[in-house]
Amino acid sequence: MAKPDHTSARTIVSAPSLSPATIAKPDLISVEQAKAMDVAAMTDLFKAHLNPGQLHFMKLLGFHKIKIERAEGMFYIDQNGRKILDFFGGFGSLAFGHNHPRILEARKKFQEEKRQEIAIAFMSQYAAALAHNLAKCSPGDLDMVFLGSSGSEAMEAAVKLAERAAGPKRPKIVYAENSFHGKTKGVLGITDGQLYRADFKMADNTVRIPFADIGAVERLFRSDPEIGVIVLETIQGGGGIIQAPAEYWQDLRALCDQYGVLWVADEVQCGYGRSGRFYAFEHYGVVPDVTALAKSLGGGKAAVGAMIARREVYMKAYGTPKTAMIHAMATFGGMGEACVTSIEALNVLYDEGLIDNAAVTGDYLLQRLRALKEKYPKIIKDVRGKGFMVGLEFHDFSQTLPMVLRPIVSVLDDKLKGSLSGFVGALLLRDYDVLVAFTEYNRNVIRLEPPLICQREHVDRFVDAFDSLLSRGIVAIVKDFVKSQVR
């Protein structure tokens, strides 16, 4: 048989000698060399080792030209000393802005005193204190805590706990259209995005329903006794900053109690004070059975996620010595410095009144944006949100153009979705030094999640910049963006 004319993708290398003296150090980059790296070198390494495809989108938005040298408060500072106002906020990960001094000091003291970092064999005073603090911040009997390193991990823990507590006779899990609960394999099955699902094999015990449709929930609970868990974002982030009315959540709580279904509230993005309450569900006077936090829980300096459950539910799942280790903390759950960071961050959150600021200054942001909607009704379709979790939705592209062009362009609206958001985001950064974000499923939406330290002066700077940009008119915005791509 002839050999194939292509080489194997597997490379065979000989094993090194067991003598350490013969092992040469690879060509590694030092910390100082990394700090001094220029944009061209960063781009080469990003293409070679990280995500070449993502670079395409960074180039479209002009983000590839920027090297962030440092960050402080509400601002990034780039290689040219330019201060970029952060209204992106790391998808809600920067409640305290960049490098809050109290959080830096707590981490510095932890390091200087050489305190323990990984304490798997022993109990950790820092993990225990963080769990206590989270229980104190949580309403009702949400008081049992699992610590992890990300929102996906926290949601994996939440869904596993709820499924196990529901029992083997009620294995089905309900999730909503346009939901986002993470990209890891388990919660991917309740993340309603084909881009992320791709061609992976999903779990077969999930049921999809419309978001905020209480009739659909009731019909499903009534017709299928195998439903044991329902998982919902209190405010849908990736879906375009979508909320349900208060009565929906109150009726949902009543239906879950009536049918014995466990409610998991995903607060990874909308929680931790972002909505103007510690949890967004607190606006509606209800308490879920299990919830999850992450993002800003790490104070912008550590990767921390947490599941918080009602004790009765937790004990049902893992309450005996025989079942206690089924889902115990992983290696990096409850790391010392990460917990200390989160402990200090929670104290800062309340000491500095940041939840109240999110409510008051967030309302001011919404008021100013709604005034712009009135000023540019043919461009801005909707302004919505709560606190510092705001969605600004544009009309389809054809509807923003002069009347004579609309019939021609309307046939391309679906393909052009997200283009105006991209143009505006790119030009806000290039011309006004303002950074904004986008949403996964409704690409016509700009997502605004500034740090909770944001003040009226920052809101005014952002809104004035946005107003100035829109005043150019859509045709000029498109031309300006096209020019930026050929420079």
CSV table of N, CA, C and O in Angstrom, one decimal, residues 110-149:
chain,number,residue,atom,x,y,z
A,110,PHE,N,-1.6,40.6,51.8
A,110,PHE,CA,-1.7,39.1,51.7
A,110,PHE,C,-0.3,38.5,51.2
A,110,PHE,O,0.2,37.6,51.8
A,111,GLN,N,0.2,39.1,50.2
A,111,GLN,CA,1.5,38.6,49.6
A,111,GLN,C,2.6,38.9,50.6
A,111,GLN,O,3.5,38.0,50.8
A,112,GLU,N,2.7,40.1,51.1
A,112,GLU,CA,3.8,40.4,52.0
A,112,GLU,C,3.9,39.5,53.2
A,112,GLU,O,5.0,39.2,53.7
A,113,GLU,N,2.7,39.1,53.7
A,113,GLU,CA,2.7,38.2,54.9
A,113,GLU,C,2.8,36.8,54.5
A,113,GLU,O,2.8,35.9,55.4
A,114,LYS,N,3.0,36.5,53.3
A,114,LYS,CA,3.2,35.1,52.8
A,114,LYS,C,2.1,34.1,53.3
A,114,LYS,O,2.4,33.1,53.8
A,115,ARG,N,0.9,34.6,53.2
A,115,ARG,CA,-0.2,33.7,53.7
A,115,ARG,C,-0.5,32.6,52.7
A,115,ARG,O,-0.1,32.6,51.5
A,116,GLN,N,-1.2,31.6,53.2
A,116,GLN,CA,-1.4,30.4,52.3
A,116,GLN,C,-2.3,30.7,51.2
A,116,GLN,O,-3.3,31.4,51.3
A,117,GLU,N,-2.0,30.1,50.0
A,117,GLU,CA,-2.8,30.3,48.8
A,117,GLU,C,-3.8,29.2,48.6
A,117,GLU,O,-5.0,29.3,48.5
A,118,ILE,N,-3.2,28.0,48.4
A,118,ILE,CA,-4.0,26.8,48.2
A,118,ILE,C,-4.0,25.9,49.5
A,118,ILE,O,-3.0,25.5,49.9
A,119,ALA,N,-5.2,25.7,50.0
A,119,ALA,CA,-5.3,25.0,51.3
A,119,ALA,C,-6.3,23.9,51.2
A,119,ALA,O,-7.3,23.8,51.9
A,120,ILE,N,-6.1,23.1,50.2
A,120,ILE,CA,-7.1,22.0,49.9
A,120,ILE,C,-7.2,21.0,51.1
A,120,ILE,O,-8.3,20.5,51.4
A,121,ALA,N,-6.1,20.7,51.7
A,121,ALA,CA,-6.0,19.8,52.8
A,121,ALA,C,-6.6,20.3,54.1
A,121,ALA,O,-7.0,19.6,55.0
A,122,PHE,N,-6.7,21.6,54.2
A,122,PHE,CA,-7.1,22.3,55.4
A,122,PHE,C,-8.3,23.2,55.2
A,122,PHE,O,-8.6,23.5,54.0
A,123,MET,N,-9.0,23.6,56.2
A,123,MET,CA,-10.0,24.6,56.1
A,123,MET,C,-9.4,25.9,55.9
A,123,MET,O,-8.3,26.2,56.4
A,124,SER,N,-10.0,26.8,55.0
A,124,SER,CA,-9.4,28.1,54.8
A,124,SER,C,-10.3,29.2,55.5
A,124,SER,O,-11.5,29.2,55.2
A,125,GLN,N,-9.6,30.0,56.3
A,125,GLN,CA,-10.4,31.0,57.0
A,125,GLN,C,-10.9,32.1,56.0
A,125,GLN,O,-11.9,32.7,56.2
A,126,TYR,N,-10.2,32.2,54.8
A,126,TYR,CA,-10.6,33.2,53.8
A,126,TYR,C,-11.8,32.7,53.0
A,126,TYR,O,-12.8,33.5,52.7
A,127,ALA,N,-11.8,31.4,52.7
A,127,ALA,CA,-13.0,30.9,52.0
A,127,ALA,C,-14.2,30.9,52.9
A,127,ALA,O,-15.3,31.2,52.4
A,128,ALA,N,-14.0,30.5,54.1
A,128,ALA,CA,-15.1,30.5,55.1
A,128,ALA,C,-15.7,31.9,55.3
A,128,ALA,O,-16.9,32.1,55.3
A,129,ALA,N,-14.8,32.9,55.4
A,129,ALA,CA,-15.3,34.3,55.6
A,129,ALA,C,-16.0,34.8,54.3
A,129,ALA,O,-17.0,35.5,54.5
A,130,LEU,N,-15.5,34.5,53.2
A,130,LEU,CA,-16.2,34.9,51.9
A,130,LEU,C,-17.6,34.3,51.8
A,130,LEU,O,-18.5,34.9,51.5
A,131,ALA,N,-17.6,33.0,52.1
A,131,ALA,CA,-18.9,32.3,52.1
A,131,ALA,C,-19.9,33.0,53.1
A,131,ALA,O,-21.1,33.2,52.8
A,132,HIS,N,-19.4,33.3,54.3
A,132,HIS,CA,-20.3,34.0,55.3
A,132,HIS,C,-20.8,35.3,54.7
A,132,HIS,O,-22.0,35.6,54.8
A,133,ASN,N,-19.9,36.1,54.1
A,133,ASN,CA,-20.2,37.4,53.6
A,133,ASN,C,-21.3,37.3,52.5
A,133,ASN,O,-22.2,38.1,52.4
A,134,LEU,N,-21.1,36.3,51.6
A,134,LEU,CA,-22.1,36.1,50.5
A,134,LEU,C,-23.4,35.7,51.1
A,134,LEU,O,-24.5,36.2,50.6
A,135,ALA,N,-23.5,34.9,52.1
A,135,ALA,CA,-24.7,34.5,52.7
A,135,ALA,C,-25.4,35.8,53.3
A,135,ALA,O,-26.6,35.9,53.3
A,136,LYS,N,-24.6,36.6,54.0
A,136,LYS,CA,-25.1,37.8,54.6
A,136,LYS,C,-25.7,38.8,53.5
A,136,LYS,O,-26.7,39.5,53.8
A,137,CYS,N,-25.1,38.8,52.3
A,137,CYS,CA,-25.6,39.7,51.3
A,137,CYS,C,-26.8,39.1,50.6
A,137,CYS,O,-27.5,39.9,49.8
A,138,SER,N,-27.1,37.9,50.8
A,138,SER,CA,-28.2,37.2,50.1
A,138,SER,C,-29.5,37.1,50.9
A,138,SER,O,-29.4,36.9,52.1
A,139,PRO,N,-30.6,37.3,50.2
A,139,PRO,CA,-31.9,37.3,50.9
A,139,PRO,C,-32.4,35.9,51.2
A,139,PRO,O,-31.9,34.9,50.7
A,140,GLY,N,-33.4,35.8,52.1
A,140,GLY,CA,-34.0,34.5,52.4
A,140,GLY,C,-33.0,33.6,53.0
A,140,GLY,O,-32.1,34.0,53.8
A,141,ASP,N,-33.1,32.3,52.6
A,141,ASP,CA,-32.2,31.3,53.2
A,141,ASP,C,-31.2,30.9,52.1
A,141,ASP,O,-30.8,29.7,52.1
A,142,LEU,N,-30.8,31.8,51.3
A,142,LEU,CA,-29.6,31.5,50.4
A,142,LEU,C,-28.4,31.6,51.2
A,142,LEU,O,-27.9,32.7,51.4
A,143,ASP,N,-27.9,30.5,51.7
A,143,ASP,CA,-26.7,30.6,52.6
A,143,ASP,C,-25.7,29.5,52.4
A,143,ASP,O,-24.7,29.5,53.2
A,144,MET,N,-25.8,28.7,51.5
A,144,MET,CA,-24.8,27.6,51.2
A,144,MET,C,-24.0,28.0,49.9
A,144,MET,O,-24.6,28.2,48.9
A,145,VAL,N,-22.7,28.0,50.0
A,145,VAL,CA,-21.9,28.6,49.0
A,145,VAL,C,-20.9,27.6,48.4
A,145,VAL,O,-20.2,26.8,49.2
A,146,PHE,N,-20.7,27.6,47.1
A,146,PHE,CA,-19.7,26.9,46.4
A,146,PHE,C,-18.8,27.9,45.7
A,146,PHE,O,-19.3,28.8,45.0
A,147,LEU,N,-17.5,27.9,45.9
A,147,LEU,CA,-16.6,28.8,45.3
A,147,LEU,C,-15.9,28.2,44.1
A,147,LEU,O,-15.3,27.1,44.2
A,148,GLY,N,-15.8,29.0,43.0
A,148,GLY,CA,-15.1,28.5,41.8
A,148,GLY,C,-14.3,29.7,41.2
A,148,GLY,O,-14.0,30.7,41.9
A,149,SER,N,-14.0,29.6,39.9
A,149,SER,CA,-13.1,30.6,39.3
A,149,SER,C,-13.8,31.3,38.1
A,149,SER,O,-13.2,32.2,37.5
